[in-house]
C-alpha cells in the first residue's frame, strides 16, 4: 500500500518526526516557505494532519485538504482544533491524554511550592549574595492551606492527590459534581474566595475563555495565589497583571500564557510571580510517550480504521 500523505503544522521533535517520515509521505507545512504553494500542490492528497497541542488550525487550512480523514494532536489540549467543523466533515480528532498527566501535575505542585515557599525568590537572594548581609524572609506553610481546582479532570485529580499528600485541603469546581472525596463548589467565584491557591486545570477554548476574570481574582484576594498549568486563554491576563500590580492577589505561578511565548512585560519584573515556559509535559519520557501515541493514533486509523484516543466530543 502506498504511504498516506500527511501534513505537519507544528515543529515536531525528531523522535516523532523521524518515525512519521518512515511510514508516511510527510509535508512540512510549518517549515514551508510557500505555504499556499504546498497546499496547491499537495492539498488534494493529504489524508492526515499532525499538530501540536497549542497549534491553532484555521478552517481555511482544512478547506484546502478535501481528503483529510484525521487530525492527530501531539498534546492533550485540542482547543486549537475547530471541533464542530471536523464533526461536520467526519474528520477524526485524536489527542494524547493520560501519558502526560503526572508531569503536568508535578508542575502545578512545583509552582505551589515555588510561590508559597518563595523558592525562586530565595534562590535569587542567595545568588545575589544577600544571605551574607541578612537572613531570609519567612514564607507560607503549605500544610493546612486550601487548594481550589478549576477542572478536576485527569490532571486536576493528579494535582489533588499530590497536594493532599502535602497536607493541603482540596475543593473543586467544573461543569459537573463528581463522585470523588473532594468538596464540589458550584461556582468559581466562591471557590476562589475560599482558596489559598486557585489552580487552573480545565481545557482552553471558547467555553473557558477569560473565565478567571477580575471578579474571580478579587474573590481570591490578597491571601490567594493563582496557579495556571492549563491554558493562558482561561485567565484574563490584563486583569491578572492589574491584580498583581495592585496587590489584589498575593502572587501567581504560571506555566501558560495568552500569547506564548510573549509574556506581559510587567510580569517579568514582579517578585511575586513565578514564570515557566509552558513545560507541563516537557520531560524526555513524557514527550516520547506523547509522540508514540500521536503516531499510534495515525497508524491505527490508516491500518485498522479506528483511532486509539478519539476526543470525547466526537466519540
Ligand atoms: P480532562 O481530563 O478532560 O479534564 C478537564 C476538566 O475540566 C474536567 O474535569 C472537566 O470537568 C473540566 N471542564 C471542562 N470544560 C469545562 C468548563 N467549560 N468549565 C469548567 N470546567 C470544565 O483534561 P486533562 O487531561 O486533565 O487536561 C486539562 C488541560 O490541561 C488540557 O485541556 C490542556 O489544555 C492542559 N494541559 C497543559 C499542559 C502544559 O504543558 N501546561 C500539558 C497538558 C495539558 P467537567 O466536565 O465536570 O466540567
Tab-separated table of C-alpha atoms and ligand atoms in Angstrom:
chain	number	residue	atom	x	y	z
A	1	UNK	CA	0.000	0.000	0.000
A	2	UNK	CA	1.314	3.471	-0.809
A	3	UNK	CA	2.197	5.664	2.122
A	4	UNK	CA	-0.596	8.053	3.161
A	5	UNK	CA	0.203	11.757	2.715
A	6	UNK	CA	0.142	13.769	5.918
A	7	UNK	CA	0.754	17.424	6.646
A	8	UNK	CA	2.648	18.620	9.734
A	9	UNK	CA	1.635	22.028	11.042
A	10	UNK	CA	3.859	22.340	14.132
A	11	UNK	CA	7.541	21.865	14.889
A	12	UNK	CA	7.937	18.239	15.994
A	13	UNK	CA	10.785	16.602	17.924
A	14	UNK	CA	12.945	14.144	15.945
A	15	UNK	CA	11.596	11.177	17.917
A	16	UNK	CA	8.182	11.822	16.374
A	17	UNK	CA	9.186	13.418	13.075
A	18	UNK	CA	11.541	10.578	12.058
A	19	UNK	CA	9.126	7.666	12.667
A	20	UNK	CA	6.411	9.621	10.834
A	21	UNK	CA	8.772	10.164	7.899
A	22	UNK	CA	9.453	6.410	7.779
A	23	UNK	CA	5.786	5.474	7.358
A	24	UNK	CA	4.118	8.495	5.756
A	25	UNK	CA	4.732	10.971	2.940
A	26	UNK	CA	5.196	13.975	5.221
A	27	UNK	CA	4.642	17.553	4.078
A	28	UNK	CA	6.075	20.109	6.475
A	29	UNK	CA	3.562	22.951	6.357
A	30	UNK	CA	5.056	24.572	9.440
A	31	UNK	CA	8.506	24.968	7.871
A	32	UNK	CA	7.321	25.578	4.285
A	33	UNK	CA	8.340	28.975	2.894
A	34	UNK	CA	5.500	28.820	0.341
A	35	UNK	CA	2.532	27.536	2.338
A	36	UNK	CA	-0.148	28.305	-0.309
A	37	UNK	CA	2.093	26.612	-2.902
A	38	UNK	CA	2.395	23.492	-0.734
A	39	UNK	CA	-1.381	23.315	-0.292
A	40	UNK	CA	-1.985	23.877	-4.018
A	41	UNK	CA	0.467	21.131	-4.973
A	42	UNK	CA	-0.276	18.533	-2.279
A	43	UNK	CA	-3.515	19.532	-0.520
A	44	UNK	CA	-5.759	17.203	-2.547
A	45	UNK	CA	-3.675	14.162	-1.496
A	46	UNK	CA	-3.412	14.892	2.240
A	47	UNK	CA	-5.235	12.350	4.455
A	48	UNK	CA	-3.748	13.153	7.864
A	49	UNK	CA	-2.650	16.230	9.819
A	50	UNK	CA	-0.314	16.341	12.818
A	51	UNK	CA	-0.345	19.422	15.018
A	52	UNK	CA	0.795	20.494	18.470
A	53	UNK	CA	-1.484	20.992	21.458
A	54	UNK	CA	-1.110	24.742	21.206
A	55	UNK	CA	-1.426	24.925	17.415
A	56	UNK	CA	-4.452	26.849	16.116
A	57	UNK	CA	-5.811	25.157	12.997
A	58	UNK	CA	-7.956	27.510	10.895
A	59	UNK	CA	-10.878	26.057	8.965
A	60	UNK	CA	-9.436	27.759	5.849
A	61	UNK	CA	-6.467	25.360	6.062
A	62	UNK	CA	-8.788	22.372	6.403
A	63	UNK	CA	-10.842	23.623	3.425
A	64	UNK	CA	-7.667	23.170	1.364
A	65	UNK	CA	-7.455	19.499	2.441
A	66	UNK	CA	-10.592	17.910	0.926
A	67	UNK	CA	-9.472	14.308	1.611
A	68	UNK	CA	-8.432	14.905	5.225
A	69	UNK	CA	-9.502	11.999	7.459
A	70	UNK	CA	-7.731	12.584	10.773
A	71	UNK	CA	-6.070	15.268	12.885
A	72	UNK	CA	-3.641	13.739	15.381
A	73	UNK	CA	-2.779	16.240	18.110
A	74	UNK	CA	0.635	15.953	19.784
A	75	UNK	CA	-0.771	17.046	23.158
A	76	UNK	CA	-3.888	16.580	25.269
A	77	UNK	CA	-5.349	20.056	24.708
A	78	UNK	CA	-7.186	20.436	21.413
A	79	UNK	CA	-8.577	23.939	21.879
A	80	UNK	CA	-6.834	24.884	18.612
A	81	UNK	CA	-8.895	22.372	16.617
A	82	UNK	CA	-12.239	23.510	15.121
A	83	UNK	CA	-14.135	20.516	16.514
A	84	UNK	CA	-17.605	21.382	15.135
A	85	UNK	CA	-16.129	21.807	11.669
A	86	UNK	CA	-14.356	18.443	11.964
A	87	UNK	CA	-17.588	16.772	13.061
A	88	UNK	CA	-19.420	18.236	10.070
A	89	UNK	CA	-16.804	16.785	7.702
A	90	UNK	CA	-16.371	13.496	9.555
A	91	UNK	CA	-12.736	14.254	10.336
A	92	UNK	CA	-11.460	12.246	13.333
A	93	UNK	CA	-9.513	14.109	16.018
A	94	UNK	CA	-7.178	12.334	18.440
A	95	UNK	CA	-5.003	13.630	21.277
A	96	UNK	CA	-2.506	12.244	23.827
A	97	UNK	CA	-4.314	12.039	27.197
A	98	UNK	CA	-3.059	10.269	30.345
A	99	UNK	CA	0.599	9.875	29.349
A	100	UNK	CA	1.377	13.462	30.413
A	101	UNK	CA	-0.882	13.711	33.473
A	102	UNK	CA	1.778	13.109	36.140
A	103	UNK	CA	4.270	15.570	34.677
A	104	UNK	CA	1.761	18.400	34.397
A	105	UNK	CA	0.530	17.779	37.941
A	106	UNK	CA	4.150	17.911	39.123
A	107	UNK	CA	4.486	21.358	37.568
A	108	UNK	CA	1.382	22.578	39.394
A	109	UNK	CA	2.803	21.355	42.699
A	110	UNK	CA	6.173	22.872	41.826
A	111	UNK	CA	4.501	26.233	41.216
A	112	UNK	CA	2.620	25.977	44.528
A	113	UNK	CA	5.907	25.308	46.302
A	114	UNK	CA	7.839	27.966	44.401
A	115	UNK	CA	5.246	30.647	45.090
A	116	UNK	CA	4.158	29.599	48.599
A	117	UNK	CA	7.610	28.837	49.960
A	118	UNK	CA	9.286	31.584	47.927
A	119	UNK	CA	11.895	29.207	46.499
A	120	UNK	CA	12.555	31.182	43.317
A	121	UNK	CA	12.901	34.455	45.198
A	122	UNK	CA	15.120	32.783	47.813
A	123	UNK	CA	17.305	31.286	45.110
A	124	UNK	CA	17.803	34.794	43.707
A	125	UNK	CA	18.532	36.012	47.259
A	126	UNK	CA	21.369	33.508	47.731
A	127	UNK	CA	22.856	34.064	44.251
A	128	UNK	CA	22.860	37.829	44.762
A	129	UNK	CA	24.992	37.379	47.914
A	130	UNK	CA	22.168	38.767	50.079
A	131	UNK	CA	22.471	35.938	52.629
A	132	UNK	CA	25.879	37.333	53.614
A	133	UNK	CA	24.090	40.502	54.723
A	134	UNK	CA	20.765	39.367	56.229
A	135	UNK	CA	18.559	36.410	56.988
A	136	UNK	CA	15.999	35.047	54.535
A	137	UNK	CA	12.333	36.064	54.556
A	138	UNK	CA	9.700	33.904	56.216
A	139	UNK	CA	7.287	32.295	53.770
A	140	UNK	CA	3.964	30.411	53.889
A	141	UNK	CA	3.286	26.969	55.395
A	142	UNK	CA	1.567	24.793	52.800
A	143	UNK	CA	0.077	22.124	55.113
A	144	UNK	CA	-3.457	23.095	56.035
A	145	UNK	CA	-3.835	25.600	53.184
A	146	UNK	CA	-6.791	25.309	50.812
A	147	UNK	CA	-6.342	24.430	47.153
A	148	UNK	CA	-9.237	25.162	44.798
A	149	UNK	CA	-9.052	23.337	41.470
A	150	UNK	CA	-10.868	24.595	38.371
A	151	UNK	CA	-11.275	21.446	36.264
A	152	UNK	CA	-10.934	18.216	38.249
A	153	UNK	CA	-10.065	16.036	35.262
A	154	UNK	CA	-7.116	13.710	34.810
A	155	UNK	CA	-4.557	16.403	35.629
A	156	UNK	CA	-6.731	18.092	38.256
A	157	UNK	CA	-7.120	14.777	40.120
A	158	UNK	CA	-3.369	14.119	39.973
A	159	UNK	CA	-2.804	17.586	41.440
A	160	UNK	CA	-5.355	16.861	44.166
A	161	UNK	CA	-3.593	13.612	45.126
A	162	UNK	CA	-0.259	15.401	45.337
A	163	UNK	CA	-1.411	18.362	47.409
A	164	UNK	CA	-3.355	16.076	49.769
A	165	UNK	CA	-0.031	14.312	50.398
A	166	UNK	CA	1.327	17.719	51.429
A	167	UNK	CA	-1.490	18.044	53.955
A	168	UNK	CA	-3.425	20.643	51.944
A	169	UNK	CA	-7.242	20.775	51.669
A	170	UNK	CA	-8.894	20.314	48.255
A	171	UNK	CA	-12.121	21.643	46.758
A	172	UNK	CA	-13.006	21.915	43.068
A	173	UNK	CA	-15.346	23.349	40.514
A	174	UNK	CA	-16.319	22.351	36.992
A	175	UNK	CA	-19.478	21.802	34.997
A	176	UNK	CA	-20.348	18.688	36.981
A	177	UNK	CA	-20.154	17.394	40.521
A	178	UNK	CA	-18.083	14.211	40.538
A	179	UNK	CA	-18.089	11.089	42.694
A	180	UNK	CA	-14.855	11.996	44.495
A	181	UNK	CA	-13.777	12.641	48.066
A	182	UNK	CA	-13.190	16.358	47.383
A	183	UNK	CA	-15.773	19.077	48.008
A	184	UNK	CA	-17.588	20.478	44.973
A	185	UNK	CA	-18.136	24.246	44.881
A	186	UNK	CA	-20.595	25.053	42.089
A	187	UNK	CA	-19.262	28.478	41.164
A	188	UNK	CA	-15.759	29.705	40.519
A	189	UNK	CA	-16.048	32.980	42.461
A	190	UNK	CA	-16.997	31.096	45.636
A	191	UNK	CA	-14.164	28.613	45.105
A	192	UNK	CA	-11.682	31.483	44.647
A	193	UNK	CA	-12.982	33.188	47.791
A	194	UNK	CA	-12.237	30.135	49.910
A	195	UNK	CA	-8.901	29.162	48.279
A	196	UNK	CA	-5.333	29.982	49.224
A	197	UNK	CA	-4.187	28.556	45.892
A	198	UNK	CA	-6.561	28.613	42.911
A	199	UNK	CA	-5.286	26.088	40.370
A	200	UNK	CA	-6.491	26.264	36.762
A	201	UNK	CA	-6.622	22.779	35.177
A	202	UNK	CA	-9.580	22.951	32.754
A	203	UNK	CA	-9.370	22.909	28.945
A	204	UNK	CA	-8.862	26.122	26.973
A	205	UNK	CA	-11.128	27.246	24.131
A	206	UNK	CA	-14.204	29.424	23.806
A	207	UNK	CA	-16.117	27.820	26.701
A	208	UNK	CA	-13.473	28.803	29.262
A	209	UNK	CA	-12.030	31.981	27.692
A	210	UNK	CA	-11.218	34.611	30.372
A	211	UNK	CA	-13.157	32.554	32.927
A	212	UNK	CA	-10.669	33.683	35.585
A	213	UNK	CA	-11.527	37.364	35.326
A	214	UNK	CA	-11.216	40.437	37.544
A	215	UNK	CA	-14.142	39.260	39.693
A	216	UNK	CA	-12.584	35.849	40.335
A	217	UNK	CA	-9.231	37.471	41.160
A	218	UNK	CA	-10.932	39.910	43.540
A	219	UNK	CA	-12.574	36.945	45.284
A	220	UNK	CA	-9.222	35.136	45.515
A	221	UNK	CA	-7.940	38.253	47.229
A	222	UNK	CA	-4.670	39.140	48.907
A	223	UNK	CA	-4.499	35.766	50.716
A	224	UNK	CA	-4.589	33.934	47.392
A	225	UNK	CA	-2.179	32.784	44.683
A	226	UNK	CA	-3.221	31.854	41.155
A	227	UNK	CA	-1.609	28.776	39.583
A	228	UNK	CA	-2.214	28.118	35.870
A	229	UNK	CA	-0.914	24.972	34.185
A	230	UNK	CA	-3.797	24.662	31.701
A	231	UNK	CA	-4.123	27.377	29.044
A	232	UNK	CA	-3.364	31.110	29.064
A	233	UNK	CA	-6.711	31.810	27.396
A	234	UNK	CA	-8.600	30.801	30.563
A	235	UNK	CA	-7.212	33.765	32.516
A	236	UNK	CA	-7.903	37.406	31.643
A	237	UNK	CA	-4.224	38.349	31.526
A	238	UNK	CA	-4.833	42.114	31.606
A	239	UNK	CA	-6.908	41.665	34.762
A	240	UNK	CA	-4.225	39.386	36.201
A	241	UNK	CA	-1.435	41.928	35.666
A	242	UNK	CA	-3.610	44.620	37.276
A	243	UNK	CA	-4.434	42.348	40.230
A	244	UNK	CA	-0.743	41.573	40.772
A	245	UNK	CA	0.262	45.231	40.482
A	246	UNK	CA	-2.420	46.412	42.911
A	247	UNK	CA	-1.852	43.580	45.387
A	248	UNK	CA	-5.403	42.357	44.830
A	249	UNK	CA	-3.930	38.830	44.868
A	250	UNK	CA	-0.822	37.576	46.628
A	251	UNK	CA	1.010	36.142	43.644
A	252	UNK	CA	0.916	33.808	40.652
A	253	UNK	CA	2.669	30.724	39.340
A	254	UNK	CA	2.201	30.418	35.596
A	255	UNK	CA	3.235	27.809	33.041
A	256	UNK	CA	0.942	29.087	30.283
A	257	UNK	CA	0.141	32.493	28.807
A	258	UNK	CA	-2.346	34.099	26.467
A	259	UNK	CA	0.136	34.871	23.672
A	260	UNK	CA	3.045	32.441	24.067
A	261	UNK	CA	5.964	32.917	24.011
A	262	UNK	CA	5.175	36.568	24.686
A	263	UNK	CA	4.644	37.440	28.341
A	264	UNK	CA	3.316	40.811	29.532
A	265	UNK	CA	6.459	42.884	30.210
A	266	UNK	CA	5.189	43.949	33.625
A	267	UNK	CA	5.220	40.325	34.817
A	268	UNK	CA	8.910	39.899	34.090
A	269	UNK	CA	9.873	42.233	36.914
A	270	UNK	CA	7.325	41.096	39.511
A	271	UNK	CA	8.867	39.382	42.510
A	272	UNK	CA	5.638	37.616	43.468
A	273	UNK	CA	5.265	35.793	40.136
A	274	UNK	CA	6.949	32.567	39.015
A	275	UNK	CA	7.060	32.107	35.258
A	276	UNK	CA	7.710	28.877	33.349
A	277	UNK	CA	7.897	28.476	29.547
A	278	UNK	CA	4.978	26.016	29.083
A	279	UNK	CA	6.869	22.965	30.332
A	280	UNK	CA	3.993	20.970	31.841
A	281	UNK	CA	4.736	17.868	29.762
A	282	UNK	CA	8.334	18.704	28.863
A	283	UNK	CA	10.236	15.670	30.093
A	284	UNK	CA	12.024	13.301	27.716
A	285	UNK	CA	9.968	10.329	28.910
A	286	UNK	CA	6.613	12.005	28.545
A	287	UNK	CA	7.296	13.702	25.218
A	288	UNK	CA	8.419	10.311	23.863
A	289	UNK	CA	5.200	8.695	25.122
A	290	UNK	CA	3.166	11.540	23.602
A	291	UNK	CA	4.987	11.129	20.289
A	292	UNK	CA	4.400	7.366	20.323
A	293	UNK	CA	0.673	7.846	20.994
A	294	UNK	CA	0.348	10.622	18.420
A	295	UNK	CA	1.769	8.305	15.732
A	296	UNK	CA	-0.096	5.255	17.050
A	297	UNK	CA	-3.366	7.112	16.501
A	298	UNK	CA	-2.470	7.751	12.861
A	299	UNK	CA	-1.285	4.170	12.389
A	300	UNK	CA	-4.449	2.728	13.933
A	301	UNK	CA	-6.615	4.900	11.696
A	302	UNK	CA	-4.818	4.090	8.455
A	303	UNK	CA	-4.393	0.353	9.149
A	304	UNK	CA	-7.462	-0.551	11.242
A	305	UNK	CA	-9.921	2.286	10.666
A	306	UNK	CA	-10.173	3.456	14.268
A	307	UNK	CA	-8.229	5.849	16.489
A	308	UNK	CA	-6.990	4.948	19.955
A	309	UNK	CA	-7.803	8.188	21.748
A	310	UNK	CA	-10.633	9.923	19.930
A	311	UNK	CA	-11.624	13.208	21.611
A	312	UNK	CA	-14.858	12.838	23.641
A	313	UNK	CA	-16.828	15.338	21.532
A	314	UNK	CA	-16.502	13.011	18.504
A	315	UNK	CA	-16.942	9.701	20.338
B	1	LIG	P1	-9.599	16.419	31.226
B	1	LIG	O1	-9.329	15.097	31.866
B	1	LIG	O2	-10.516	16.479	30.071
B	1	LIG	O3	-10.118	17.383	32.396
B	1	LIG	C1	-10.661	18.626	32.146
B	1	LIG	C2	-11.513	19.030	33.341
B	1	LIG	O4	-12.007	20.358	33.108
B	1	LIG	C3	-12.701	18.131	33.600
B	1	LIG	O5	-12.729	17.824	34.969
B	1	LIG	C4	-13.918	18.963	33.235
B	1	LIG	O6	-14.924	18.677	34.189
B	1	LIG	C5	-13.418	20.402	33.374
B	1	LIG	N1	-14.049	21.282	32.382
B	1	LIG	C6	-14.214	21.057	31.063
B	1	LIG	N2	-14.845	22.094	30.498
B	1	LIG	C7	-15.077	22.983	31.474
B	1	LIG	C8	-15.725	24.246	31.532
B	1	LIG	N3	-16.254	24.792	30.413
B	1	LIG	N4	-15.802	24.884	32.709
B	1	LIG	C9	-15.266	24.328	33.821
B	1	LIG	N5	-14.649	23.132	33.837
B	1	LIG	C10	-14.573	22.469	32.683
B	1	LIG	O7	-8.249	17.090	30.742
B	1	LIG	P2	-6.787	16.912	31.335
B	1	LIG	O8	-6.110	15.767	30.680
B	1	LIG	O9	-6.866	16.952	32.816
B	1	LIG	O10	-6.116	18.260	30.760
B	1	LIG	C11	-6.607	19.517	31.168
B	1	LIG	C12	-5.967	20.628	30.347
B	1	LIG	O11	-4.611	20.815	30.750
B	1	LIG	C13	-5.855	20.345	28.845
B	1	LIG	O12	-7.050	20.648	28.157
B	1	LIG	C14	-4.696	21.226	28.410
B	1	LIG	O13	-5.149	22.440	27.875
B	1	LIG	C15	-3.929	21.485	29.701
B	1	LIG	N6	-2.562	20.954	29.611
B	1	LIG	C16	-1.490	21.780	29.819
B	1	LIG	C17	-0.205	21.270	29.720
B	1	LIG	C18	1.016	22.122	29.951
B	1	LIG	O14	2.055	21.854	29.355
B	1	LIG	N7	0.966	23.140	30.799
B	1	LIG	C19	0.004	19.928	29.388
B	1	LIG	C20	-1.110	19.120	29.217
B	1	LIG	C21	-2.384	19.628	29.333
B	1	LIG	P3	-16.460	18.862	33.846
B	1	LIG	O15	-16.703	18.056	32.607
B	1	LIG	O16	-17.193	18.386	35.059
B	1	LIG	O17	-16.660	20.342	33.626
